mmCIF file of C-alpha atoms and ligand atoms in Angstrom:
data_model
loop_
_atom_site.group_PDB
_atom_site.id
_atom_site.type_symbol
_atom_site.label_atom_id
_atom_site.label_comp_id
_atom_site.label_asym_id
_atom_site.label_seq_id
_atom_site.Cartn_x
_atom_site.Cartn_y
_atom_site.Cartn_z
ATOM 1 C CA MET A 1 -11.746 2.774 -6.204
ATOM 2 C CA ILE A 2 -10.610 -0.041 -8.103
ATOM 3 C CA VAL A 3 -11.725 -3.500 -6.317
ATOM 4 C CA ALA A 4 -11.249 -6.749 -8.129
ATOM 5 C CA MET A 5 -13.207 -9.986 -7.529
ATOM 6 C CA GLN A 6 -11.871 -13.423 -7.062
ATOM 7 C CA GLU A 7 -11.844 -16.224 -9.348
ATOM 8 C CA THR A 8 -14.120 -17.703 -7.556
ATOM 9 C CA ALA A 9 -16.389 -14.631 -6.196
ATOM 10 C CA THR A 10 -19.970 -15.980 -6.777
ATOM 11 C CA ASP A 11 -22.590 -13.526 -8.289
ATOM 12 C CA HIS A 12 -24.174 -13.341 -4.419
ATOM 13 C CA GLN A 13 -21.045 -12.270 -3.439
ATOM 14 C CA ILE A 14 -20.223 -9.618 -6.082
ATOM 15 C CA GLU A 15 -23.517 -8.349 -5.610
ATOM 16 C CA ARG A 16 -23.038 -7.803 -2.167
ATOM 17 C CA VAL A 17 -19.673 -5.664 -2.719
ATOM 18 C CA ILE A 18 -21.664 -3.822 -5.603
ATOM 19 C CA GLU A 19 -24.495 -2.956 -2.746
ATOM 20 C CA HIS A 20 -22.039 -1.770 -0.180
ATOM 21 C CA LEU A 21 -20.628 0.514 -2.417
ATOM 22 C CA VAL A 22 -23.949 2.473 -3.875
ATOM 23 C CA ARG A 23 -25.042 2.555 0.066
ATOM 24 C CA MET A 24 -21.423 4.350 0.668
ATOM 25 C CA GLY A 25 -22.207 6.720 -2.136
ATOM 26 C CA PHE A 26 -20.355 5.651 -4.595
ATOM 27 C CA SER A 27 -21.585 4.730 -8.888
ATOM 28 C CA VAL A 28 -20.639 1.772 -9.708
ATOM 29 C CA HIS A 29 -19.000 0.727 -13.061
ATOM 30 C CA ARG A 30 -19.334 -3.627 -13.506
ATOM 31 C CA THR A 31 -15.984 -4.961 -15.786
ATOM 32 C CA THR A 32 -17.187 -8.933 -16.260
ATOM 33 C CA GLY A 33 -13.398 -10.432 -17.898
ATOM 34 C CA ILE A 34 -12.496 -13.926 -18.952
ATOM 35 C CA ARG A 35 -12.127 -14.853 -15.397
ATOM 36 C CA GLN A 36 -12.369 -12.289 -12.837
ATOM 37 C CA THR A 37 -14.951 -9.347 -11.781
ATOM 38 C CA ILE A 38 -13.558 -6.127 -11.529
ATOM 39 C CA LEU A 39 -15.595 -3.071 -10.205
ATOM 40 C CA ALA A 40 -15.011 0.862 -11.015
ATOM 41 C CA ALA A 41 -16.166 2.989 -7.603
ATOM 42 C CA VAL A 42 -16.344 6.548 -9.174
ATOM 43 C CA GLY A 43 -17.789 9.198 -6.500
ATOM 44 C CA ALA A 44 -16.812 12.506 -4.484
ATOM 45 C CA ARG A 45 -15.771 10.660 -1.000
ATOM 46 C CA VAL A 46 -12.786 10.325 0.101
ATOM 47 C CA ASP A 47 -13.017 9.534 3.940
ATOM 48 C CA PHE A 48 -13.482 5.464 3.150
ATOM 49 C CA ASP A 49 -11.538 2.761 4.876
ATOM 50 C CA THR A 50 -9.680 0.685 1.660
ATOM 51 C CA ARG A 51 -9.898 -2.252 4.147
ATOM 52 C CA THR A 52 -13.771 -1.687 4.651
ATOM 53 C CA PHE A 53 -13.899 -3.537 1.178
ATOM 54 C CA GLU A 54 -10.985 -5.927 1.590
ATOM 55 C CA VAL A 55 -12.881 -8.134 4.215
ATOM 56 C CA LEU A 56 -16.085 -8.953 2.357
ATOM 57 C CA PRO A 57 -16.375 -12.475 1.119
ATOM 58 C CA GLY A 58 -15.204 -12.639 -2.698
ATOM 59 C CA VAL A 59 -13.218 -9.486 -2.647
ATOM 60 C CA GLN A 60 -9.530 -9.864 -4.045
ATOM 61 C CA GLU A 61 -7.821 -6.655 -3.672
ATOM 62 C CA VAL A 62 -8.908 -2.885 -3.500
ATOM 63 C CA HIS A 63 -6.957 0.241 -4.831
ATOM 64 C CA ARG A 64 -7.485 3.234 -4.059
ATOM 65 C CA ILE A 65 -7.203 5.877 -7.133
ATOM 66 C CA SER A 66 -8.358 9.201 -5.852
ATOM 67 C CA ALA A 67 -6.198 10.728 -2.633
ATOM 68 C CA PRO A 68 -8.136 10.474 0.943
ATOM 69 C CA TYR A 69 -7.465 14.718 1.191
ATOM 70 C CA LYS A 70 -8.778 17.670 -1.015
ATOM 71 C CA LEU A 71 -7.220 20.824 0.448
ATOM 72 C CA VAL A 72 -4.070 19.871 0.550
ATOM 73 C CA GLY A 73 -3.457 18.055 -2.880
ATOM 74 C CA ARG A 74 -2.266 19.597 -5.709
ATOM 75 C CA SER A 75 -4.935 19.631 -7.891
ATOM 76 C CA PHE A 76 -6.672 22.199 -5.933
ATOM 77 C CA ARG A 77 -3.929 24.862 -6.323
ATOM 78 C CA PRO A 78 -2.627 23.393 -9.353
ATOM 79 C CA GLU A 79 0.269 26.309 -9.747
ATOM 80 C CA GLY A 80 1.385 26.038 -5.788
ATOM 81 C CA THR A 81 1.049 28.089 -2.843
ATOM 82 C CA VAL A 82 2.847 31.122 -2.433
ATOM 83 C CA ILE A 83 2.764 32.982 1.423
ATOM 84 C CA HIS A 84 3.245 36.409 1.545
ATOM 85 C CA PHE A 85 4.731 38.166 4.459
ATOM 86 C CA SER A 86 4.873 41.638 5.994
ATOM 87 C CA ASN A 87 8.197 42.536 5.204
ATOM 88 C CA GLY A 88 7.820 41.162 1.730
ATOM 89 C CA LEU A 89 9.611 38.225 1.935
ATOM 90 C CA THR A 90 7.972 35.193 0.423
ATOM 91 C CA LEU A 91 7.653 31.122 1.276
ATOM 92 C CA GLY A 92 6.521 28.629 -1.349
ATOM 93 C CA GLY A 93 7.761 31.096 -4.710
ATOM 94 C CA ASP A 94 11.534 30.566 -6.190
ATOM 95 C CA GLN A 95 12.602 32.661 -3.747
ATOM 96 C CA VAL A 96 14.321 29.667 -1.048
ATOM 97 C CA VAL A 97 13.823 30.922 2.527
ATOM 98 C CA VAL A 98 17.106 29.847 5.215
ATOM 99 C CA MET A 99 15.092 30.035 8.680
ATOM 100 C CA ALA A 100 17.954 29.662 11.618
ATOM 101 C CA GLY A 101 18.421 30.244 14.738
ATOM 102 C CA PRO A 102 19.190 27.783 18.500
ATOM 103 C CA CYS A 103 16.666 24.891 19.178
ATOM 104 C CA SER A 104 15.943 26.499 22.420
ATOM 105 C CA VAL A 105 16.105 30.282 23.307
ATOM 106 C CA GLU A 106 18.329 29.765 26.685
ATOM 107 C CA SER A 107 19.160 33.761 27.157
ATOM 108 C CA ARG A 108 19.286 36.780 26.207
ATOM 109 C CA ASP A 109 22.984 37.017 25.894
ATOM 110 C CA GLN A 110 23.020 33.395 23.325
ATOM 111 C CA LEU A 111 19.535 34.503 21.455
ATOM 112 C CA PHE A 112 21.422 37.883 20.382
ATOM 113 C CA THR A 113 24.671 36.851 19.532
ATOM 114 C CA VAL A 114 23.040 34.022 17.739
ATOM 115 C CA ALA A 115 20.857 36.380 15.682
ATOM 116 C CA GLN A 116 23.430 38.609 15.169
ATOM 117 C CA VAL A 117 25.692 36.417 13.174
ATOM 118 C CA ILE A 118 23.227 34.507 11.405
ATOM 119 C CA SER A 119 21.539 37.447 10.003
ATOM 120 C CA LYS A 120 24.486 39.028 8.349
ATOM 121 C CA ALA A 121 24.644 35.386 6.667
ATOM 122 C CA GLY A 122 21.404 35.980 5.255
ATOM 123 C CA ALA A 123 18.703 34.286 7.646
ATOM 124 C CA ARG A 124 15.379 35.861 7.174
ATOM 125 C CA VAL A 125 13.656 33.768 9.815
ATOM 126 C CA LEU A 126 14.827 33.408 13.424
ATOM 127 C CA ARG A 127 13.782 30.224 14.844
ATOM 128 C CA GLY A 128 13.825 29.302 18.740
ATOM 129 C CA GLY A 129 11.913 27.165 20.765
ATOM 130 C CA ALA A 130 9.949 28.739 23.763
ATOM 131 C CA PHE A 131 8.250 25.488 24.526
ATOM 132 C CA LYS A 132 10.232 22.125 24.278
ATOM 133 C CA PRO A 133 9.036 18.502 23.793
ATOM 134 C CA ARG A 134 11.912 17.305 25.359
ATOM 135 C CA SER A 135 12.521 13.081 25.675
ATOM 136 C CA SER A 136 12.682 13.042 29.259
ATOM 137 C CA PRO A 137 10.602 15.315 32.022
ATOM 138 C CA TYR A 138 14.167 16.445 33.417
ATOM 139 C CA ALA A 139 15.700 18.265 31.083
ATOM 140 C CA PHE A 140 15.856 21.537 30.001
ATOM 141 C CA GLN A 141 11.741 22.594 29.258
ATOM 142 C CA GLY A 142 12.235 26.080 27.571
ATOM 143 C CA LEU A 143 11.865 29.920 28.913
ATOM 144 C CA GLY A 144 8.284 30.006 27.600
ATOM 145 C CA LEU A 145 6.910 33.625 27.219
ATOM 146 C CA GLU A 146 10.206 35.632 28.571
ATOM 147 C CA ALA A 147 12.232 33.497 25.306
ATOM 148 C CA LEU A 148 8.918 34.553 23.172
ATOM 149 C CA LYS A 149 9.478 38.634 24.006
ATOM 150 C CA LEU A 150 13.054 37.980 23.558
ATOM 151 C CA LEU A 151 12.230 36.256 19.753
ATOM 152 C CA ARG A 152 10.223 39.291 19.134
ATOM 153 C CA GLU A 153 12.956 42.126 20.385
ATOM 154 C CA ALA A 154 15.776 39.868 18.901
ATOM 155 C CA GLY A 155 13.447 39.421 15.110
ATOM 156 C CA GLU A 156 12.920 43.181 15.270
ATOM 157 C CA GLN A 157 16.346 44.236 15.700
ATOM 158 C CA PHE A 158 17.799 42.376 13.153
ATOM 159 C CA GLY A 159 15.387 41.914 10.675
ATOM 160 C CA MET A 160 14.330 38.578 10.839
ATOM 161 C CA LEU A 161 10.552 36.977 11.193
ATOM 162 C CA VAL A 162 10.044 34.898 14.030
ATOM 163 C CA ILE A 163 9.376 31.218 14.196
ATOM 164 C CA SER A 164 8.352 28.672 17.066
ATOM 165 C CA GLU A 165 6.769 25.422 18.414
ATOM 166 C CA VAL A 166 3.583 25.690 19.995
ATOM 167 C CA MET A 167 3.358 22.637 22.019
ATOM 168 C CA GLU A 168 -0.753 22.451 22.672
ATOM 169 C CA ILE A 169 -4.093 24.862 22.446
ATOM 170 C CA SER A 170 -3.388 26.945 25.784
ATOM 171 C CA GLN A 171 -0.187 28.520 24.319
ATOM 172 C CA ILE A 172 -1.653 29.476 20.953
ATOM 173 C CA SER A 173 -2.683 33.079 21.963
ATOM 174 C CA MET A 174 -0.082 33.483 24.144
ATOM 175 C CA MET A 175 2.480 33.286 20.714
ATOM 176 C CA LEU A 176 0.400 35.270 18.710
ATOM 177 C CA PRO A 177 1.551 39.155 19.444
ATOM 178 C CA TYR A 178 5.224 37.600 19.097
ATOM 179 C CA ILE A 179 5.439 34.884 16.671
ATOM 180 C CA ASP A 180 4.887 35.031 12.266
ATOM 181 C CA ILE A 181 5.276 31.708 11.789
ATOM 182 C CA PHE A 182 3.935 29.094 14.391
ATOM 183 C CA GLN A 183 5.653 25.278 14.101
ATOM 184 C CA VAL A 184 4.625 22.297 15.152
ATOM 185 C CA GLY A 185 6.739 19.603 16.008
ATOM 186 C CA ALA A 186 7.319 16.134 15.127
ATOM 187 C CA ARG A 187 5.763 14.966 18.028
ATOM 188 C CA ASN A 188 2.685 16.610 17.787
ATOM 189 C CA MET A 189 1.691 16.310 14.162
ATOM 190 C CA GLN A 190 -1.041 14.161 14.972
ATOM 191 C CA ASN A 191 -2.373 15.872 17.786
ATOM 192 C CA PHE A 192 -5.414 16.859 15.925
ATOM 193 C CA ASN A 193 -7.265 19.552 18.407
ATOM 194 C CA LEU A 194 -3.810 21.174 17.803
ATOM 195 C CA LEU A 195 -4.017 21.403 14.266
ATOM 196 C CA ARG A 196 -7.838 22.066 14.380
ATOM 197 C CA GLU A 197 -7.400 25.007 16.242
ATOM 198 C CA LEU A 198 -4.307 26.501 14.227
ATOM 199 C CA GLY A 199 -7.105 26.510 11.519
ATOM 200 C CA LYS A 200 -8.876 29.001 13.146
ATOM 201 C CA ILE A 201 -5.929 31.129 12.963
ATOM 202 C CA LYS A 202 -4.611 33.652 10.435
ATOM 203 C CA LYS A 203 -0.415 32.764 10.417
ATOM 204 C CA PRO A 204 1.404 30.606 8.766
ATOM 205 C CA VAL A 205 1.788 27.157 10.650
ATOM 206 C CA LEU A 206 4.691 24.935 9.551
ATOM 207 C CA LEU A 207 4.080 21.631 10.290
ATOM 208 C CA LYS A 208 6.637 18.814 10.769
ATOM 209 C CA ARG A 209 6.971 15.481 9.842
ATOM 210 C CA GLY A 210 6.195 13.142 12.834
ATOM 211 C CA ILE A 211 9.406 10.704 13.692
ATOM 212 C CA ALA A 212 7.277 7.246 12.029
ATOM 213 C CA ALA A 213 5.015 9.146 10.000
ATOM 214 C CA THR A 214 3.963 8.515 6.647
ATOM 215 C CA LEU A 215 4.100 11.278 3.541
ATOM 216 C CA GLU A 216 0.055 10.538 3.377
ATOM 217 C CA GLU A 217 -0.134 11.193 7.081
ATOM 218 C CA LEU A 218 1.689 14.146 7.387
ATOM 219 C CA LEU A 219 -0.095 15.280 4.452
ATOM 220 C CA LEU A 220 -3.558 14.739 5.940
ATOM 221 C CA SER A 221 -2.615 16.212 9.360
ATOM 222 C CA GLY A 222 -2.481 19.744 7.202
ATOM 223 C CA GLU A 223 -5.538 18.819 5.659
ATOM 224 C CA TYR A 224 -7.000 19.142 9.227
ATOM 225 C CA ILE A 225 -5.246 22.677 9.097
ATOM 226 C CA MET A 226 -6.503 24.257 5.936
ATOM 227 C CA ALA A 227 -9.239 22.291 6.722
ATOM 228 C CA GLY A 228 -10.348 24.946 9.242
ATOM 229 C CA GLY A 229 -9.515 28.057 7.189
ATOM 230 C CA ASN A 230 -6.182 28.262 7.327
ATOM 231 C CA TYR A 231 -4.581 27.438 3.897
ATOM 232 C CA GLU A 232 -1.057 28.881 5.352
ATOM 233 C CA VAL A 233 0.488 25.811 5.687
ATOM 234 C CA ILE A 234 4.165 24.850 5.744
ATOM 235 C CA LEU A 235 5.546 20.996 5.363
ATOM 236 C CA CYS A 236 8.631 20.153 6.905
ATOM 237 C CA GLU A 237 10.763 16.846 6.567
ATOM 238 C CA ARG A 238 12.614 16.547 9.441
ATOM 239 C CA GLY A 239 14.385 12.633 9.759
ATOM 240 C CA ILE A 240 12.374 9.703 10.208
ATOM 241 C CA ARG A 241 12.838 6.665 12.284
ATOM 242 C CA THR A 242 14.585 4.014 11.003
ATOM 243 C CA PHE A 243 16.588 1.089 12.048
ATOM 244 C CA GLU A 244 20.134 3.359 11.217
ATOM 245 C CA THR A 245 21.769 4.338 14.385
ATOM 246 C CA TYR A 246 23.760 6.204 12.780
ATOM 247 C CA THR A 247 22.369 9.757 12.554
ATOM 248 C CA ARG A 248 19.505 10.443 14.720
ATOM 249 C CA ASN A 249 17.130 10.655 12.687
ATOM 250 C CA THR A 250 16.876 9.351 8.794
ATOM 251 C CA MET A 251 16.569 12.420 6.454
ATOM 252 C CA ASP A 252 14.391 11.811 4.320
ATOM 253 C CA ILE A 253 15.468 14.088 0.943
ATOM 254 C CA SER A 254 12.813 11.777 -1.251
ATOM 255 C CA ALA A 255 9.995 13.162 0.824
ATOM 256 C CA ILE A 256 10.611 16.867 -1.148
ATOM 257 C CA PRO A 257 10.070 16.131 -4.471
ATOM 258 C CA ILE A 258 7.287 13.744 -3.638
ATOM 259 C CA VAL A 259 5.651 16.415 -1.403
ATOM 260 C CA LYS A 260 5.896 19.021 -4.300
ATOM 261 C CA LYS A 261 4.234 16.605 -6.456
ATOM 262 C CA LEU A 262 1.322 15.830 -4.596
ATOM 263 C CA SER A 263 0.332 19.386 -2.663
ATOM 264 C CA HIS A 264 0.620 23.128 -3.346
ATOM 265 C CA LEU A 265 2.285 23.457 0.008
ATOM 266 C CA PRO A 266 5.445 25.156 0.686
ATOM 267 C CA MET A 267 8.162 22.110 1.760
ATOM 268 C CA THR A 268 10.417 22.492 4.503
ATOM 269 C CA ALA A 269 13.626 20.471 4.630
ATOM 270 C CA ASP A 270 15.491 20.587 8.451
ATOM 271 C CA PRO A 271 18.961 19.008 8.120
ATOM 272 C CA SER A 272 19.594 19.385 11.863
ATOM 273 C CA HIS A 273 17.506 17.295 13.246
ATOM 274 C CA GLY A 274 17.017 14.839 10.322
ATOM 275 C CA THR A 275 20.802 14.014 10.741
ATOM 276 C CA GLY A 276 21.759 15.152 14.209
ATOM 277 C CA ARG A 277 25.093 15.861 13.586
ATOM 278 C CA ARG A 278 26.169 19.302 13.450
ATOM 279 C CA ASP A 279 29.254 17.331 10.174
ATOM 280 C CA LYS A 280 26.135 16.369 8.841
ATOM 281 C CA VAL A 281 24.077 19.035 8.383
ATOM 282 C CA ALA A 282 25.532 21.034 5.540
ATOM 283 C CA PRO A 283 25.526 18.023 2.937
ATOM 284 C CA MET A 284 22.047 17.159 3.706
ATOM 285 C CA ALA A 285 21.092 21.307 4.007
ATOM 286 C CA ARG A 286 22.396 21.498 0.070
ATOM 287 C CA ALA A 287 20.843 18.167 -1.038
ATOM 288 C CA SER A 288 17.531 19.667 0.163
ATOM 289 C CA LEU A 289 18.149 22.817 -1.601
ATOM 290 C CA ALA A 290 18.822 21.504 -4.775
ATOM 291 C CA ALA A 291 15.650 18.339 -4.594
ATOM 292 C CA GLY A 292 13.359 21.766 -4.332
ATOM 293 C CA ALA A 293 13.044 22.473 -0.950
ATOM 294 C CA ASP A 294 11.171 25.758 -0.275
ATOM 295 C CA ALA A 295 12.901 26.831 2.757
ATOM 296 C CA LEU A 296 15.579 25.481 5.448
ATOM 297 C CA LEU A 297 15.745 25.455 8.962
ATOM 298 C CA ILE A 298 18.821 25.289 10.663
ATOM 299 C CA GLU A 299 19.861 25.282 14.430
ATOM 300 C CA VAL A 300 22.994 27.403 15.100
ATOM 301 C CA HIS A 301 24.530 28.480 17.964
ATOM 302 C CA HIS A 302 28.331 30.562 19.176
ATOM 303 C CA ASP A 303 28.948 28.016 21.759
ATOM 304 C CA PRO A 304 27.374 24.572 20.969
ATOM 305 C CA ASP A 305 28.878 23.014 23.209
ATOM 306 C CA THR A 306 27.228 24.894 26.286
ATOM 307 C CA ALA A 307 23.840 24.283 24.357
ATOM 308 C CA LEU A 308 20.954 23.011 26.804
ATOM 309 C CA SER A 309 19.695 21.221 24.188
ATOM 310 C CA ASP A 310 20.654 19.903 20.911
ATOM 311 C CA GLY A 311 24.055 20.961 20.508
ATOM 312 C CA ALA A 312 25.956 17.924 18.752
ATOM 313 C CA GLN A 313 23.645 18.775 15.764
ATOM 314 C CA SER A 314 23.792 22.925 15.752
ATOM 315 C CA LEU A 315 26.258 24.865 13.765
ATOM 316 C CA PHE A 316 28.843 27.047 14.665
ATOM 317 C CA PRO A 317 28.128 30.050 13.461
ATOM 318 C CA ASP A 318 31.311 30.060 10.616
ATOM 319 C CA GLN A 319 29.577 27.375 8.873
ATOM 320 C CA PHE A 320 26.632 28.805 8.934
ATOM 321 C CA ALA A 321 27.751 31.103 7.161
ATOM 322 C CA LYS A 322 29.963 29.227 4.703
ATOM 323 C CA LEU A 323 26.862 27.083 4.506
ATOM 324 C CA MET A 324 24.994 29.488 3.611
ATOM 325 C CA GLU A 325 27.915 30.532 0.676
ATOM 326 C CA GLU A 326 27.207 27.164 -1.047
ATOM 327 C CA LEU A 327 23.434 27.801 -1.271
ATOM 328 C CA ARG A 328 23.298 31.524 -2.958
ATOM 329 C CA MET A 329 25.848 29.092 -5.419
ATOM 330 C CA ILE A 330 23.703 25.917 -6.292
ATOM 331 C CA ALA A 331 20.128 27.932 -6.263
ATOM 332 C CA PRO A 332 20.663 29.493 -9.339
ATOM 333 C CA ALA A 333 21.632 26.140 -10.537
ATOM 334 C CA VAL A 334 17.902 25.029 -9.754
ATOM 335 C CA GLY A 335 16.247 27.946 -11.086
ATOM 336 C CA ARG A 336 16.155 29.440 -6.952
ATOM 337 C CA LYS A 337 17.201 31.864 -5.214
ATOM 338 C CA ILE A 338 18.993 32.599 -1.763
ATOM 339 C CA VAL A 339 16.725 36.457 -0.337
HETATM 340 C C1 PEP B 1 12.842 21.864 16.962
HETATM 341 O O1 PEP B 1 12.711 21.734 16.024
HETATM 342 O O2 PEP B 1 13.685 21.846 17.856
HETATM 343 C C2 PEP B 1 12.318 20.009 17.716
HETATM 344 C C3 PEP B 1 11.986 20.437 18.833
HETATM 345 O O3 PEP B 1 12.293 19.637 16.372
HETATM 346 P P1 PEP B 1 11.173 18.743 15.756
HETATM 347 O O4 PEP B 1 9.790 18.236 16.269
HETATM 348 O O5 PEP B 1 11.528 18.118 14.367
HETATM 349 O O6 PEP B 1 11.629 17.192 16.725
HETATM 350 MN MN1 MN B 2 15.813 20.961 18.439
#
């Protein structure tokens, strides 16, 4: 951390800041220039708040040099994390994994119809919400356990892994036998108790960026899971809330290369929630792949106009198949392959 003192700072004020830094375990290097004193504080601590120093008398500005996270940072595993699944699929290497399926599992017919078309088109992971975080308490809330069973069955029948959203701690043990990847939704990105519990399990967790979360906050939420001992964390950009109203959210494509630089964790893009509009999903999926995404999460429905949730952003099966073809063309251009 660098603490720049004001030109008018007195010796007494400078001494007080140094004492404070030393008390917190930093070793301090003092440089006195012609006008200003600069304090360089070095130490192993990451859990400090720069504002603690900003408010001390005589301080002009404070800059954090080290990242506030340890385990999710790129330096922890410079080569990058690759997650290996039991069926040979890998996530985070040169393969790009496409996860697709309906927003919600609505019925056996619906899930199996969608699962069949997406697996034929090349999806390797089947998505489908069993527990739905809906803005309105009167909207469809998901089929719960029944949906989990259907997901497992469809996944096995069509040779796909299964991902589904966990909303609270009590659902974890219920979901464990049925799913391969736990999804933490945007609304739960900072549900720290849930993240801690997911740190104790042995299955990958896909953590979505909150609707108003900075990338640092996303990474710190990933740190909660890793700190518990679960190193199989997958991050996901799914659009953030901005002043723009044309799209449901603003898909922050730049989050992909930024996270890839700051962290070793695989990064996913969800252009369905990122745009909220079916006609904008394919362009954003193509852009995400080109920007370095390790996986894509895409909503598909065989009859989106009747979908119980997120129909407007769900691709028709033929749109999804076309997108897969396009992704297969783009992948080699950026040194990746679609499996
Ligand atoms: C979903 O994947 O259907 C979902 C609810 O996503 P998010 O948490 O990104 O809104
Ligand atoms: Mn959805």
